[in-house]
């Protein structure tokens, strides 16, 4: 049957939904002030997805459904900027800024006593990006690259919810290049690093690297999972639009169009005003939710920018007025070894205390033996350390010309420094791990992980108290936490009657965590919060998860081989089994609801293959399971349906061979609505 054109009323409804979702995205992601609940938002989003699935010809370039990421790329296409992206000259001290101001007077032929009008704003520490909007629609996004040609990261940029896919104006420019910076907030950077560490994956040295690493993912679904933000301040090519006269007005225009712009800026009259702003921002730098490395000072009038012209590849009408970097020199006095939750031994440099960006630093991480060897860090070395966010600083470089010859090399011990058990480094691994079963260092970290906010969340049970509980042998395994008595806690240093009650109540209050939090809290290697959620959704009970197999785990989209192996290994361990059983006597997790939809697929077995137009694998699995069906990994005679998308592989051939019914996404959705008939 030929596809009918969607009727006009559907199209109208579709456009209205897009506009509505855009407005809510703006409220939520730019204004930080949502006007509807998440559930209401999800409903709108699902309605949009449904229309698109049923009317593929309607799908619009600026649809918010493109924000969840698309197919992975092999490489990024190149993209030439219409107007090149230049760089900025630096001023590292007030004197250098004054000199810039004096030069600016000459460039625009102003009288020496004239106080020039500058627009001063934050210098965001991220990576620069060039967005191209044509007739108001975001058509392309490219990284800076060499300034002339960057990489086309459109798909990835669309996953950043605060960036409008369509400008909020009735009269958009025919074409405009809008420039800004993609960043990661410090708290999101810290969270990402925690998640990466949980999964035994690479962590990032600072928010800028994390933002760059996240934006340059060939799989845009990964980018979509990272909460990137952006601020806009610049302009490249402009066609069919009369530009405002000043940068201040231009940024107001960007804001009106729905683009995020920085909140801290000032129109300054003369260099004194700029110096005041510079000091004022320096004072609040530590309180900002993101990192900045200075302020940028720009002649406010575009006409003056033009008159000032360029030198090398920098505009002469602007300057980056920088703050001292959060890097400094110090000396490695000693190297100690910390034992982590999974037994990983992490070498830590004890350094001569120094202030880095306003915070006194005494320790710096050295990551692992390979890093120590690569950077050739020795005890007694003078080093450069760097701090990002609240995470422990790292040693970035050794000043080898300062060596006197009595520096000592360091090797990770072969025994755990806390429990004395053998420490081993497995093949292909960078970390050495303590193998001790009763290592108190490991236990302390396990307990801290278990009670943290994202896990079972025992409020007020901080690191110091956990250390005390383990040191006094009041907690020898996780379940012991729930058996603590008043007198046990009351005798601990710093506890009075009231605080004891408070802690015991908080522990009591954590006896019914959501299942995924309990799974996450167990600290299974490679299982971060997101995986724990997938596992909870799939198994719906701890006992089912505990008896799973590698094969069954493989069926879950998002669970790889290493993860599956580590999950099964965890639950096969007799000690873990014992501990878990004791834990489940004390804790009753809230299990996700078994099924939510009408059971139209009861008992039916599905196999998924290829990429579906709108549904991710986990969405499809969820829908099938919610409607009573099951998802299996391979096609056999027992398979009832194969749900096939683009680039379906051998499973589709097998289905045809066995005469199994093949559905596309549309047919699948109809099946959910109408049931089997
Ligand atoms: S104006 C000619 N304003 O800093 C380039 N740049 O060091 C005009 N940056 O490449 C840039 N915040 O990526 C400008 N408020 C801001 C900025 C900013 C961060 C970055 C930008 C630029 C780099 C130059």
XYZ file of C-alpha atoms and ligand atoms in Angstrom:
701
model
C 0.000 0.000 0.000
C 1.370 3.421 -0.932
C 2.166 5.640 2.055
C -0.375 8.357 2.519
C 0.884 11.867 3.061
C 0.278 12.765 6.683
C -2.715 15.011 6.868
C -2.336 18.689 7.685
C -3.698 18.411 11.191
C -1.007 15.862 12.110
C 1.645 18.168 10.721
C 0.284 21.085 12.661
C 0.170 19.079 15.844
C 3.736 17.890 15.147
C 5.080 21.434 14.728
C 3.260 22.557 17.836
C 4.813 19.754 19.860
C 8.292 20.694 18.625
C 7.783 24.312 19.645
C 6.449 23.265 23.018
C 9.413 20.936 23.674
C 11.853 23.627 22.532
C 10.373 26.020 25.046
C 10.643 23.475 27.839
C 14.245 22.666 26.868
C 15.022 26.375 27.076
C 13.329 26.716 30.456
C 15.130 23.696 31.814
C 18.580 23.839 30.258
C 19.152 27.573 29.798
C 17.015 29.217 32.455
C 17.397 26.352 34.956
C 13.748 26.880 35.755
C 11.485 24.113 34.405
C 7.768 24.771 34.292
C 6.626 21.161 33.904
C 7.575 17.893 35.601
C 9.967 15.376 34.037
C 7.078 12.977 33.551
C 5.056 15.591 31.682
C 8.075 16.364 29.529
C 8.603 12.664 28.787
C 4.996 12.419 27.696
C 5.435 15.238 25.177
C 8.668 13.697 23.925
C 7.097 10.275 23.495
C 4.175 11.816 21.627
C 6.650 13.427 19.250
C 8.514 10.147 18.754
C 5.257 8.419 17.997
C 4.269 10.910 15.317
C 7.702 10.597 13.747
C 7.606 6.818 13.761
C 4.204 6.825 12.111
C 4.952 9.657 9.674
C 8.614 9.405 8.676
C 8.128 11.987 5.926
C 7.345 14.627 8.564
C 10.588 14.306 10.540
C 12.139 17.736 10.709
C 15.837 18.640 10.844
C 15.277 20.557 14.053
C 13.320 17.843 15.822
C 14.313 17.418 19.485
C 14.384 13.641 18.876
C 17.769 14.202 17.211
C 19.159 15.129 20.586
C 19.578 11.570 21.791
C 22.368 10.787 19.348
C 22.379 8.881 16.120
C 24.504 6.324 14.350
C 28.195 6.129 15.195
C 30.576 7.605 12.617
C 33.865 6.217 11.300
C 35.403 9.674 11.349
C 34.308 13.292 11.438
C 33.872 15.004 8.074
C 35.915 18.173 7.647
C 34.116 21.478 7.707
C 35.490 24.770 6.423
C 34.501 27.866 8.394
C 33.128 30.607 6.131
C 35.046 33.160 8.196
C 38.191 31.741 9.877
C 38.268 31.274 13.654
C 41.139 33.294 15.033
C 42.874 33.271 18.368
C 43.468 35.870 21.054
C 46.544 37.671 22.278
C 47.145 37.279 26.034
C 47.709 39.735 28.840
C 49.183 37.880 31.809
C 49.475 40.801 34.229
C 47.714 44.128 34.795
C 50.689 45.951 33.203
C 50.221 43.936 30.039
C 46.569 44.850 29.970
C 47.381 48.548 30.407
C 49.782 48.226 27.470
C 46.977 46.651 25.414
C 44.690 49.566 26.304
C 47.352 52.031 25.186
C 47.827 50.221 21.883
C 44.061 50.127 21.374
C 43.994 53.914 21.678
C 46.520 54.151 18.867
C 44.756 51.616 16.629
C 41.478 53.477 16.721
C 43.136 56.882 16.922
C 41.555 57.834 20.222
C 42.948 60.592 22.436
C 45.252 59.170 25.141
C 42.963 60.461 27.895
C 39.826 58.899 26.320
C 38.293 56.097 28.319
C 37.533 53.412 25.742
C 34.362 51.397 26.007
C 35.104 47.722 26.507
C 32.878 44.714 26.851
C 34.465 42.419 29.435
C 33.296 38.843 29.982
C 34.494 35.448 31.187
C 37.032 33.401 29.298
C 35.456 29.972 29.424
C 37.944 27.127 29.577
C 36.555 24.647 27.091
C 36.790 24.119 23.370
C 35.554 26.551 20.778
C 32.739 25.714 18.450
C 31.204 27.307 15.376
C 27.469 26.856 14.806
C 25.908 27.682 11.455
C 22.232 28.619 11.429
C 20.497 28.983 8.079
C 17.076 30.611 8.122
C 17.164 30.045 11.852
C 17.835 26.292 11.694
C 21.038 24.749 13.041
C 22.559 23.114 9.977
C 26.150 22.579 11.009
C 28.478 22.640 14.003
C 32.233 22.443 13.697
C 35.207 22.478 16.044
C 37.869 25.135 15.590
C 40.468 22.803 14.073
C 43.300 24.858 12.596
C 41.045 27.927 12.440
C 40.250 27.446 8.766
C 38.930 23.901 8.740
C 37.455 22.082 11.698
C 35.595 18.847 12.238
C 31.893 18.550 11.605
C 30.390 17.524 14.946
C 26.788 18.482 14.163
C 25.271 15.244 15.429
C 27.118 15.579 18.715
C 26.340 19.250 19.200
C 22.642 18.527 18.756
C 22.761 16.398 21.908
C 23.584 19.519 23.964
C 20.147 20.437 25.178
C 20.848 24.087 25.868
C 21.777 24.710 22.220
C 18.648 25.577 20.233
C 18.116 23.577 17.050
C 16.116 26.532 15.816
C 16.544 30.196 16.719
C 13.700 31.738 18.606
C 12.944 34.572 16.188
C 10.490 35.317 13.408
C 13.198 37.047 11.335
C 16.330 34.947 11.485
C 19.419 35.841 9.444
C 19.680 34.075 6.104
C 22.885 32.656 7.508
C 24.946 33.268 10.628
C 27.983 31.636 12.211
C 27.658 31.832 15.981
C 30.754 31.078 18.032
C 31.180 29.947 21.567
C 32.700 27.478 23.932
C 31.614 23.963 24.888
C 32.368 23.183 28.522
C 31.620 20.712 31.270
C 30.599 21.981 34.689
C 33.005 20.993 37.458
C 30.461 18.855 39.302
C 29.629 17.022 36.058
C 33.324 16.502 35.374
C 33.789 15.024 38.841
C 30.777 12.790 38.432
C 31.977 11.650 35.004
C 35.383 10.796 36.437
C 33.766 8.840 39.255
C 31.717 6.897 36.735
C 34.751 6.291 34.538
C 36.711 5.039 37.539
C 33.809 2.792 38.582
C 33.918 1.253 35.143
C 37.704 1.004 35.242
C 37.880 3.394 32.306
C 40.146 6.322 31.629
C 39.561 9.421 33.770
C 40.146 12.976 32.563
C 42.705 15.411 33.967
C 40.415 18.455 33.889
C 36.971 19.598 32.745
C 38.330 20.929 29.443
C 39.824 17.577 28.441
C 36.640 15.865 29.534
C 34.537 18.261 27.431
C 36.794 17.778 24.419
C 36.817 14.002 24.863
C 33.043 13.974 25.149
C 32.415 16.154 22.125
C 34.825 14.241 19.934
C 33.066 10.907 20.334
C 32.279 9.158 17.072
C 29.305 7.608 18.815
C 26.980 10.517 19.506
C 25.042 8.422 22.025
C 28.083 8.696 24.293
C 28.124 12.468 23.817
C 24.407 12.524 24.618
C 25.142 10.853 27.947
C 27.579 13.601 28.947
C 25.967 16.779 30.297
C 27.881 19.239 28.114
C 27.026 22.920 28.270
C 27.922 25.860 26.037
C 28.207 29.632 26.123
C 28.185 31.845 23.046
C 29.906 35.170 22.491
C 31.193 35.451 18.928
C 30.211 35.793 15.319
C 31.650 34.668 11.992
C 29.909 35.018 8.651
C 26.605 36.904 8.571
C 24.192 37.099 5.632
C 20.779 38.666 5.427
C 20.869 40.331 8.813
C 21.769 43.750 10.158
C 24.191 43.218 13.002
C 23.776 45.248 16.195
C 26.404 47.941 16.725
C 28.046 46.533 19.824
C 29.097 43.202 21.274
C 26.884 43.826 24.306
C 23.835 44.194 22.058
C 24.890 41.212 19.949
C 25.020 39.003 23.063
C 21.575 40.270 24.061
C 20.382 39.218 20.621
C 21.913 35.755 21.050
C 20.120 35.498 24.368
C 16.801 36.513 22.768
C 17.322 33.857 20.128
C 17.568 31.294 22.916
C 21.332 30.757 22.898
C 23.062 30.545 26.281
C 25.351 33.490 27.002
C 27.492 34.153 30.093
C 25.868 35.943 33.014
C 29.005 37.740 34.170
C 29.908 40.609 31.924
C 30.286 44.344 32.125
C 30.478 47.345 29.849
C 33.626 49.055 31.137
C 34.715 52.644 30.626
C 38.477 52.699 30.470
C 41.148 50.389 31.870
C 40.389 51.123 35.560
C 36.922 49.743 35.130
C 38.340 46.639 33.441
C 40.853 46.097 36.257
C 38.020 46.299 38.774
C 36.022 43.690 36.844
C 39.136 41.487 36.578
C 39.584 41.595 40.384
C 35.919 41.084 41.050
C 35.788 37.943 38.896
C 39.014 36.657 40.433
C 37.249 36.898 43.791
C 34.370 34.682 42.679
C 36.383 32.397 40.397
C 36.363 29.529 42.910
C 32.592 29.794 43.319
C 31.777 29.543 39.622
C 30.324 26.167 38.627
C 32.749 25.934 35.696
C 36.399 26.729 35.063
C 37.606 29.975 33.534
C 41.179 30.903 32.757
C 40.679 34.649 32.577
C 38.427 37.332 31.219
C 38.199 38.496 27.614
C 38.170 42.239 27.050
C 36.805 43.502 23.729
C 36.281 46.958 22.251
C 32.519 47.069 22.499
C 31.725 48.702 19.147
C 32.061 46.405 16.135
C 33.134 49.436 14.127
C 36.118 49.939 16.439
C 36.960 46.240 16.238
C 37.093 46.632 12.504
C 39.267 49.733 12.645
C 41.676 48.038 15.037
C 42.200 45.227 12.525
C 44.339 42.113 13.014
C 47.877 41.108 13.737
C 49.036 37.605 12.897
C 45.853 35.639 13.507
C 44.433 37.730 16.349
C 42.055 40.664 16.367
C 43.819 43.726 17.796
C 40.615 44.955 19.436
C 40.390 42.127 21.994
C 42.617 40.492 24.552
C 42.527 37.468 26.855
C 43.347 38.867 30.295
C 44.383 35.724 32.122
C 44.501 34.575 35.732
C 47.466 32.649 37.059
C 46.980 29.009 36.055
C 45.951 26.444 38.602
C 49.389 24.977 38.172
C 52.379 25.470 40.361
C 55.782 24.110 41.342
C 56.483 22.008 44.391
C 58.593 19.060 45.543
C 57.740 15.391 45.960
C 58.694 14.625 49.559
C 57.428 11.073 49.545
C 55.318 8.641 47.582
C 52.661 6.674 49.429
C 50.245 4.047 48.253
C 46.478 4.269 48.673
C 44.283 1.178 48.512
C 40.979 1.598 46.685
C 37.667 -0.219 46.832
C 38.619 -2.826 44.268
C 42.024 -3.186 45.880
C 43.746 -0.971 43.307
C 46.978 0.466 44.673
C 47.270 4.123 43.669
C 50.570 5.900 44.199
C 50.146 9.378 45.677
C 52.849 12.039 45.911
C 53.139 13.805 49.248
C 54.312 17.260 48.217
C 55.593 20.326 50.035
C 52.317 22.205 50.719
C 51.639 24.907 48.133
C 48.680 27.022 47.160
C 47.251 26.232 43.733
C 44.497 28.566 42.569
C 43.744 29.513 46.180
C 43.687 25.999 47.686
C 46.516 24.423 49.681
C 47.660 21.185 48.096
C 49.534 18.487 50.028
C 48.977 15.428 47.876
C 48.905 14.764 44.159
C 47.932 11.587 42.359
C 50.458 9.713 40.271
C 47.773 7.372 38.809
C 49.810 4.158 38.440
C 53.278 2.709 37.896
C 53.177 3.261 34.131
C 52.500 6.943 34.650
C 55.336 7.228 37.152
C 57.657 5.545 34.673
C 56.440 7.570 31.713
C 56.936 10.889 33.502
C 59.975 9.512 35.392
C 58.796 10.884 38.738
C 61.174 10.281 41.659
C 61.044 11.082 45.369
C 62.840 14.422 45.824
C 61.902 15.696 42.361
C 60.754 19.241 41.710
C 57.499 18.962 39.812
C 54.642 20.906 38.236
C 51.267 20.088 39.713
C 47.871 21.018 38.381
C 44.467 21.152 40.006
C 41.067 20.910 38.361
C 37.820 21.128 40.287
C 37.886 19.577 43.729
C 39.577 16.423 42.567
C 43.014 15.520 43.845
C 45.637 17.378 41.811
C 48.043 15.533 39.572
C 51.722 15.762 38.839
C 52.003 16.851 35.232
C 55.738 17.175 34.745
C 59.141 16.767 36.386
C 61.662 19.612 36.280
C 64.597 17.403 35.407
C 67.151 20.218 35.315
C 66.597 20.671 39.065
C 67.783 17.155 39.906
C 70.759 16.868 42.260
C 71.277 13.166 41.886
C 69.915 11.950 45.235
C 66.335 11.522 44.025
C 64.930 8.045 44.608
C 62.943 5.932 42.156
C 59.710 4.388 43.345
C 58.195 0.979 42.682
C 54.690 -0.069 43.675
C 55.087 -2.635 46.470
C 54.419 -6.310 45.853
C 52.515 -6.509 49.139
C 49.485 -4.462 50.133
C 50.788 -1.725 52.465
C 47.684 -2.078 54.657
C 47.005 -5.817 55.042
C 50.267 -7.291 53.800
C 48.583 -9.586 51.268
C 50.136 -10.167 47.904
C 49.494 -7.396 45.364
C 49.364 -8.428 41.728
C 49.253 -6.694 38.419
C 47.272 -8.620 35.867
C 48.275 -8.850 32.243
C 47.168 -5.895 30.130
C 46.278 -3.902 33.222
C 47.895 -0.724 34.433
C 46.845 -1.240 38.056
C 48.244 -3.444 40.764
C 45.663 -4.845 43.149
C 45.694 -6.135 46.694
C 44.424 -9.726 46.753
C 43.675 -9.767 50.494
C 40.214 -10.944 51.480
C 40.128 -9.026 54.733
C 41.983 -5.886 53.794
C 40.608 -3.079 55.961
C 41.617 -0.429 53.433
C 39.463 -2.103 50.776
C 36.634 -2.536 53.251
C 36.689 1.156 54.179
C 36.403 2.161 50.545
C 33.695 -0.418 49.886
C 31.650 0.926 52.799
C 32.157 4.536 51.641
C 31.008 3.579 48.169
C 28.038 1.640 49.545
C 26.673 4.459 51.715
C 27.274 7.350 49.266
C 24.494 9.501 47.905
C 24.231 7.705 44.564
C 24.183 4.287 46.242
C 22.072 3.505 49.336
C 22.553 7.058 50.633
C 23.152 7.091 54.384
C 23.127 10.761 55.201
C 25.829 11.948 57.583
C 27.943 8.796 57.334
C 31.111 10.499 56.130
C 34.549 9.066 55.384
C 35.986 9.730 58.836
C 33.176 7.864 60.589
C 33.518 4.922 58.211
C 37.257 4.791 58.981
C 36.482 4.733 62.700
C 33.830 2.032 62.365
C 36.233 -0.203 60.458
C 39.240 0.571 62.665
C 37.232 -0.310 65.795
C 36.093 -3.507 64.051
C 32.456 -2.526 64.466
C 32.006 -3.035 60.742
C 33.782 -6.053 59.244
C 31.479 -6.450 56.273
C 28.696 -4.365 54.679
C 25.750 -5.983 56.540
C 27.341 -5.071 59.895
C 26.320 -1.474 59.295
C 22.717 -2.418 59.944
C 23.530 -4.191 63.211
C 25.221 -1.213 64.856
C 23.879 -0.508 68.295
C 23.597 2.712 70.233
C 26.533 1.918 72.516
C 28.803 1.007 69.583
C 28.416 4.396 67.953
C 28.137 6.447 71.146
C 31.659 5.456 72.178
C 33.196 6.690 68.933
C 35.180 9.873 68.980
C 33.014 12.934 68.388
C 29.657 11.263 69.078
C 27.063 12.385 71.647
C 23.574 11.008 72.281
C 21.902 13.143 69.681
C 24.379 12.515 66.876
C 24.323 8.782 67.633
C 20.545 8.649 67.249
C 20.794 10.664 64.102
C 23.286 8.315 62.466
C 21.389 5.178 63.489
C 18.192 6.677 62.124
C 19.915 7.518 58.857
C 21.157 3.928 58.547
C 17.663 2.664 59.309
C 16.286 4.987 56.677
C 18.494 3.356 54.038
C 16.987 -0.111 54.377
C 14.769 0.221 51.337
C 16.878 1.574 48.492
C 15.793 1.292 44.911
C 17.216 -1.917 43.493
C 19.663 -0.182 41.158
C 21.170 1.771 44.036
C 21.808 -1.426 45.948
C 23.364 -3.031 42.856
C 25.548 0.012 42.307
C 26.456 0.103 45.997
C 27.835 -3.444 45.913
C 30.778 -2.048 43.998
C 30.998 -4.731 41.336
C 33.942 -3.935 39.081
C 32.964 -2.207 35.828
C 29.410 -1.610 37.063
C 28.706 2.106 37.282
C 25.394 3.738 38.068
C 24.104 3.572 34.496
C 24.828 -0.159 34.215
C 23.245 -0.769 37.598
C 20.078 0.819 36.242
C 20.129 -1.444 33.193
C 20.610 -4.501 35.398
C 17.790 -3.518 37.735
C 15.465 -2.956 34.787
C 16.345 -6.283 33.259
C 16.350 -8.550 36.309
C 13.987 -6.706 38.602
C 15.287 -8.608 41.624
C 18.659 -9.108 43.267
C 18.225 -12.857 43.372
C 17.603 -13.036 39.646
C 20.657 -10.924 38.975
C 22.749 -13.036 41.322
C 22.005 -16.191 39.329
C 22.446 -14.756 35.858
C 24.809 -16.031 33.203
C 27.260 -14.306 30.900
C 25.007 -15.186 27.941
C 21.979 -13.598 29.529
C 23.958 -10.472 30.375
C 25.154 -10.217 26.798
C 21.596 -9.700 25.692
C 21.545 -6.354 27.449
C 22.494 -3.477 25.220
C 25.215 -1.619 27.067
C 26.716 -4.600 28.885
C 29.999 -5.651 27.306
C 32.061 -8.773 27.695
C 34.321 -7.502 30.446
C 31.368 -6.230 32.439
C 29.405 -9.466 32.041
C 32.416 -11.485 33.185
C 32.966 -9.330 36.203
C 29.294 -9.455 37.240
C 29.155 -13.233 37.052
C 32.480 -13.563 38.844
C 31.208 -11.318 41.629
C 28.104 -13.382 42.302
C 29.961 -16.701 41.983
C 32.296 -15.726 44.796
C 31.266 -17.615 47.923
C 32.189 -14.777 50.231
C 30.127 -12.329 48.232
C 27.217 -14.757 48.289
C 27.380 -15.009 52.053
C 27.637 -11.281 52.465
C 24.802 -10.604 50.040
C 22.527 -13.025 51.778
C 23.189 -11.326 55.129
C 22.626 -7.980 53.472
C 19.291 -9.028 52.004
C 18.172 -10.090 55.488
C 18.617 -6.486 56.513
C 17.849 -4.509 53.398
C 14.800 -4.830 51.151
C 15.319 -3.095 47.843
C 12.420 -1.569 45.993
C 12.128 -3.577 42.816
C 11.084 -1.974 39.540
C 7.564 -2.774 38.561
C 7.417 -6.027 36.617
C 5.280 -4.803 33.775
C 3.444 -1.619 33.050
C 1.729 -2.027 29.711
C -1.129 -4.275 28.648
C 0.329 -7.754 28.313
C -0.227 -7.969 24.585
C 3.080 -9.736 23.953
C 2.761 -12.262 26.750
C 5.224 -15.097 26.212
C 6.419 -13.857 22.825
C 10.119 -14.047 22.066
C 11.761 -11.182 20.169
C 15.183 -10.801 18.626
C 16.513 -7.315 17.865
C 18.813 -6.531 14.963
C 20.050 -3.412 13.181
C 19.414 0.218 14.082
C 15.819 1.321 14.517
C 14.842 4.808 13.379
C 13.876 6.195 16.785
C 14.031 3.495 19.444
C 17.327 2.534 21.027
C 17.885 -1.129 21.818
C 17.215 -0.602 25.477
C 13.990 1.319 24.690
C 12.765 -1.509 22.490
C 13.735 -4.137 25.067
C 11.940 -2.200 27.748
C 8.783 -1.907 25.663
C 8.792 -5.616 24.855
C 9.303 -6.592 28.469
C 6.736 -4.108 29.714
C 4.217 -5.718 27.424
C 4.993 -9.209 28.645
C 7.438 -10.312 25.926
C 11.017 -11.528 26.147
C 14.121 -10.528 24.253
C 16.590 -13.143 23.168
C 20.015 -12.806 21.577
C 19.754 -15.241 18.674
C 17.156 -16.369 16.173
C 15.870 -19.917 16.524
C 12.671 -21.834 15.983
C 11.468 -20.441 19.286
C 11.675 -16.865 18.044
C 8.296 -15.280 17.385
C 9.442 -11.947 15.933
C 12.571 -10.304 14.664
C 12.489 -6.534 15.093
C 14.795 -5.276 12.383
C 16.190 -1.817 11.654
C 18.728 -0.451 9.230
C 21.823 -2.517 8.554
C 20.331 -5.645 10.034
C 22.780 -8.497 9.688
C 22.764 -12.283 9.696
C 19.928 -12.458 12.191
C 17.601 -11.151 9.504
C 18.789 -13.829 7.047
C 18.253 -16.465 9.698
C 14.750 -15.166 10.380
C 13.850 -15.435 6.706
C 15.313 -18.907 6.537
C 13.194 -20.032 9.493
C 10.139 -18.113 8.354
C 10.074 -15.966 11.449
C 7.961 -12.827 11.179
C 10.067 -9.700 10.685
C 8.789 -6.338 11.945
C 10.019 -2.833 11.356
C 9.672 -0.195 14.067
C 6.330 1.020 12.772
C 4.807 -2.407 12.675
C 6.209 -3.101 16.104
C 4.579 0.000 17.518
C 1.277 -0.920 15.970
C 1.579 -4.333 17.538
C 2.056 -2.742 20.949
C -1.047 -0.659 20.465
C -3.314 -3.163 18.892
C -1.934 -6.436 20.207
C -1.738 -9.671 18.266
C -4.690 -10.300 16.083
S 36.408 35.885 21.803
C 39.477 35.706 17.988
N 35.350 35.408 24.105
O 39.484 31.615 24.043
C 38.802 34.781 18.881
N 36.890 33.832 23.229
O 42.300 32.048 23.609
C 37.711 35.497 19.562
N 37.211 31.860 24.655
O 39.561 30.636 20.674
C 37.362 34.851 20.788
N 35.821 32.471 26.237
O 37.828 29.529 22.215
C 36.200 34.976 23.161
N 34.289 35.073 26.146
C 35.122 34.655 25.198
C 35.816 33.441 25.313
C 36.697 33.065 24.306
C 36.659 31.526 25.830
C 38.213 31.057 23.934
C 37.951 30.908 22.455
C 39.198 31.412 21.786
C 40.212 31.292 22.874
C 41.340 32.233 22.652
